[in-house]
Amino acid sequence: MINLNKVKLFIFVFFAVALYSFSSLEYKDNDSKADKSLEAFQTVLEVLRSPRCMNCHPSNDVPKVGDDRHAHLFGVVRGADDHAGPVQMCSTCHQDENNEYSLVPGAPHWGLAPKSMGWEGLTDAELGAVLLDTTMNGNRSPEDLVKHMSEDALVLWAWEPGGERSTPPVPLNEFKAALRTWLDNGAKVPE
Amino acid sequence: MKISFKINGDQKTIDVDPNMPLLWVVRDELNLKATKYGCGKGMCGACSLHVDGKLHRSCSYPVKFAEGKAITTLEGLSKNENDLHPVQQAWIDENVPQCGYCQPGFMMAAAKLLQEIPNPTTEDIKQNISNICRCGTQPRIIKAIKRAAELNNAKTS
Ligand code: FES
Ligand code: FES
């Protein structure tokens, strides 16, 4: 005789175990995605913290120059729209490309990032939070951020700055791959 | 490469290396000698002129970017000597130049300054004009810019 209660119990235990294993697998999967995203974000941070990026992302109103990140000469300051001025604008000297005669560097829309995107002195978590905060990042979704960081001509100039200028510590293709991994795995930032 | 622009109201087409600094074009191709070569590195301001109303250091401005635009040099700041720009008149009134080499650049920067800040303080002037004068005429330049502001106000009131 089949004991109906035993069968019921067996079925219950079977499904409970299956459900538990399945959900813990899912958790594990989520954990490893988050880890991947966070790991990729560290690569992204290495780039963001390089002088090539940081010099135009100051937390104050003074653009920085060079690997020693000294203040821009001539008392240049941010100005009303992040392009200095109102008399001497960034474009007074900087054009859309490096100038081989004057040796003045240039790229499209040369200027500072908005003050809300000043990164100087921020911890990893603070920088991550600022990056994702749409009220501070120019209303950019994580996808928009990746697009900006991998396609904007002024950002890309960092890898071809000309002269003796250093480039970011991560090659462009690796940086782009890290951005993709960061995004595809949930755009996680440290807490 | 052929490049066309207006300079001091005249339409011109030139045929030069598109990366040639606008300063060289202005001085050597168009024979307008007010704009000066100082450092050639965007640092001194002697080569300052206006392109589409914006202040530019022409030693650091490839002429190709001037295509279709309107350039003004010191020669074009006023129509003639009987109707000087307030900056030109003030420069005469205050006897500003010493050797004179830096002055055209300062005057073009001053003209732009007055458009943006019609009544500039000394601090405004110092903050917004970073040109260099090796003869040390800066105190007279500051006086002249304030004088130009007065002339400008009198003209427009
Ligand atoms: S000659 Fe152009 S800034 Fe000195
Ligand atoms: S008047 Fe001589 S450099 Fe200014």
Short mmCIF file of N, CA and C in Angstrom, two decimals, chain A residues 72-77 84-105, chain B residues 17 19-21 24 40-43 54-57 59-62 64-65 109 112-113 116-117 128-131:
data_model
loop_
_atom_site.label_atom_id
_atom_site.label_comp_id
_atom_site.label_asym_id
_atom_site.label_seq_id
_atom_site.Cartn_x
_atom_site.Cartn_y
_atom_site.Cartn_z
N HIS A 72 45.97 75.95 -14.35
CA HIS A 72 46.14 76.54 -15.68
C HIS A 72 46.72 77.95 -15.51
N LEU A 73 47.68 78.28 -16.33
CA LEU A 73 48.28 79.62 -16.29
C LEU A 73 47.24 80.69 -16.65
N PHE A 74 47.63 81.92 -16.47
CA PHE A 74 46.84 83.11 -16.87
C PHE A 74 45.57 83.30 -16.04
N GLY A 75 45.50 82.64 -14.89
CA GLY A 75 44.31 82.83 -14.05
C GLY A 75 43.03 82.34 -14.68
N VAL A 76 43.12 81.34 -15.56
CA VAL A 76 41.91 80.83 -16.22
C VAL A 76 40.99 80.18 -15.18
N VAL A 77 39.71 80.53 -15.24
CA VAL A 77 38.73 79.90 -14.35
C VAL A 77 37.54 79.37 -15.15
N ALA A 84 35.25 78.95 -19.54
CA ALA A 84 35.97 80.16 -19.16
C ALA A 84 35.21 81.40 -19.61
N GLY A 85 35.92 82.49 -19.85
CA GLY A 85 35.25 83.71 -20.30
C GLY A 85 34.86 84.63 -19.17
N PRO A 86 34.08 85.67 -19.45
CA PRO A 86 33.35 85.87 -20.71
C PRO A 86 34.19 86.49 -21.84
N VAL A 87 35.39 86.98 -21.51
CA VAL A 87 36.20 87.64 -22.55
C VAL A 87 37.13 86.63 -23.20
N GLN A 88 38.00 86.06 -22.40
CA GLN A 88 38.91 85.01 -22.89
C GLN A 88 38.25 83.66 -22.61
N MET A 89 37.79 83.02 -23.68
CA MET A 89 37.16 81.72 -23.55
C MET A 89 38.23 80.64 -23.76
N CYS A 90 37.88 79.39 -23.47
CA CYS A 90 38.82 78.30 -23.81
C CYS A 90 39.19 78.40 -25.29
N SER A 91 38.16 78.72 -26.12
CA SER A 91 38.38 78.74 -27.57
C SER A 91 39.22 79.93 -28.03
N THR A 92 39.55 80.83 -27.13
CA THR A 92 40.47 81.91 -27.52
C THR A 92 41.81 81.29 -27.96
N CYS A 93 42.21 80.24 -27.29
CA CYS A 93 43.49 79.57 -27.63
C CYS A 93 43.31 78.13 -28.13
N HIS A 94 42.29 77.41 -27.61
CA HIS A 94 42.13 75.99 -27.94
C HIS A 94 41.10 75.80 -29.05
N GLN A 95 41.51 75.14 -30.12
CA GLN A 95 40.57 74.87 -31.21
C GLN A 95 40.17 73.38 -31.19
N ASP A 96 39.58 72.91 -32.30
CA ASP A 96 39.04 71.54 -32.32
C ASP A 96 40.09 70.45 -32.46
N GLU A 97 41.34 70.84 -32.59
CA GLU A 97 42.41 69.82 -32.72
C GLU A 97 43.71 70.41 -32.17
N ASN A 98 44.66 69.54 -31.90
CA ASN A 98 45.97 70.02 -31.44
C ASN A 98 46.56 70.94 -32.50
N ASN A 99 47.21 72.01 -32.05
CA ASN A 99 47.79 72.95 -32.99
C ASN A 99 49.30 72.69 -33.11
N GLU A 100 49.71 72.32 -34.31
CA GLU A 100 51.12 71.94 -34.52
C GLU A 100 52.03 73.15 -34.57
N TYR A 101 51.48 74.33 -34.69
CA TYR A 101 52.31 75.55 -34.71
C TYR A 101 52.51 76.09 -33.29
N SER A 102 51.40 76.34 -32.61
CA SER A 102 51.51 76.92 -31.26
C SER A 102 51.72 75.85 -30.20
N LEU A 103 51.47 74.59 -30.57
CA LEU A 103 51.53 73.45 -29.65
C LEU A 103 50.45 73.51 -28.56
N VAL A 104 49.45 74.34 -28.79
CA VAL A 104 48.32 74.40 -27.85
C VAL A 104 47.43 73.18 -28.13
N PRO A 105 47.09 72.40 -27.10
CA PRO A 105 46.25 71.23 -27.35
C PRO A 105 44.82 71.63 -27.70
N ASP B 17 48.14 76.80 -47.11
CA ASP B 17 48.08 75.59 -46.27
C ASP B 17 46.96 75.82 -45.24
N ASN B 19 46.36 74.71 -42.47
CA ASN B 19 46.77 74.79 -41.06
C ASN B 19 47.62 76.02 -40.75
N MET B 20 47.84 76.85 -41.74
CA MET B 20 48.64 78.06 -41.50
C MET B 20 47.96 78.91 -40.42
N PRO B 21 48.72 79.39 -39.43
CA PRO B 21 48.08 80.24 -38.41
C PRO B 21 47.44 81.47 -39.06
N TRP B 24 49.63 84.51 -39.55
CA TRP B 24 50.50 84.62 -40.71
C TRP B 24 49.72 85.10 -41.93
N GLY B 40 53.91 83.22 -30.31
CA GLY B 40 53.51 82.13 -31.22
C GLY B 40 52.96 80.93 -30.47
N LYS B 41 52.69 81.07 -29.18
CA LYS B 41 52.26 79.92 -28.37
C LYS B 41 50.97 80.18 -27.60
N GLY B 42 50.24 81.19 -28.00
CA GLY B 42 48.99 81.48 -27.30
C GLY B 42 49.18 82.03 -25.91
N MET B 43 50.34 82.59 -25.63
CA MET B 43 50.60 83.00 -24.25
C MET B 43 50.62 84.51 -24.02
N LYS B 54 34.24 86.75 -31.52
CA LYS B 54 34.91 86.13 -30.37
C LYS B 54 36.39 86.46 -30.39
N LEU B 55 36.97 86.58 -29.20
CA LEU B 55 38.39 86.89 -29.11
C LEU B 55 39.22 85.63 -29.38
N HIS B 56 40.20 85.76 -30.28
CA HIS B 56 41.06 84.62 -30.57
C HIS B 56 42.52 85.06 -30.62
N ARG B 57 43.39 84.14 -30.25
CA ARG B 57 44.82 84.37 -30.41
C ARG B 57 45.19 83.74 -31.75
N CYS B 59 47.75 83.27 -33.47
CA CYS B 59 48.90 82.38 -33.68
C CYS B 59 48.49 80.93 -33.42
N SER B 60 47.36 80.76 -32.72
CA SER B 60 46.90 79.42 -32.35
C SER B 60 45.55 79.12 -33.00
N TYR B 61 45.37 79.66 -34.21
CA TYR B 61 44.08 79.50 -34.90
C TYR B 61 44.35 79.15 -36.36
N PRO B 62 44.23 77.87 -36.72
CA PRO B 62 44.46 77.49 -38.12
C PRO B 62 43.46 78.21 -39.03
N LYS B 64 41.99 77.46 -41.60
CA LYS B 64 40.85 76.68 -42.12
C LYS B 64 39.58 76.88 -41.28
N PHE B 65 39.77 77.17 -40.00
CA PHE B 65 38.59 77.37 -39.14
C PHE B 65 37.91 78.72 -39.38
N ALA B 109 41.47 92.90 -27.14
CA ALA B 109 40.93 92.26 -25.92
C ALA B 109 40.05 93.26 -25.17
N LYS B 112 36.62 93.65 -26.73
CA LYS B 112 35.76 92.51 -26.38
C LYS B 112 35.30 92.62 -24.92
N LEU B 113 36.22 93.03 -24.06
CA LEU B 113 35.88 93.18 -22.64
C LEU B 113 34.71 94.14 -22.46
N GLU B 116 31.37 92.69 -23.17
CA GLU B 116 30.88 91.74 -22.15
C GLU B 116 30.64 92.42 -20.81
N ILE B 117 31.53 93.36 -20.45
CA ILE B 117 31.43 94.05 -19.16
C ILE B 117 31.56 95.55 -19.45
N ASN B 128 40.20 89.40 -16.71
CA ASN B 128 39.72 89.01 -18.04
C ASN B 128 40.67 89.27 -19.19
N ILE B 129 41.77 89.96 -18.91
CA ILE B 129 42.75 90.18 -19.97
C ILE B 129 44.11 89.71 -19.46
N SER B 130 44.62 88.65 -20.05
CA SER B 130 45.88 88.09 -19.55
C SER B 130 47.04 88.41 -20.49
N ASN B 131 46.84 89.37 -21.39
CA ASN B 131 47.93 89.74 -22.32
C ASN B 131 49.16 90.23 -21.54
#
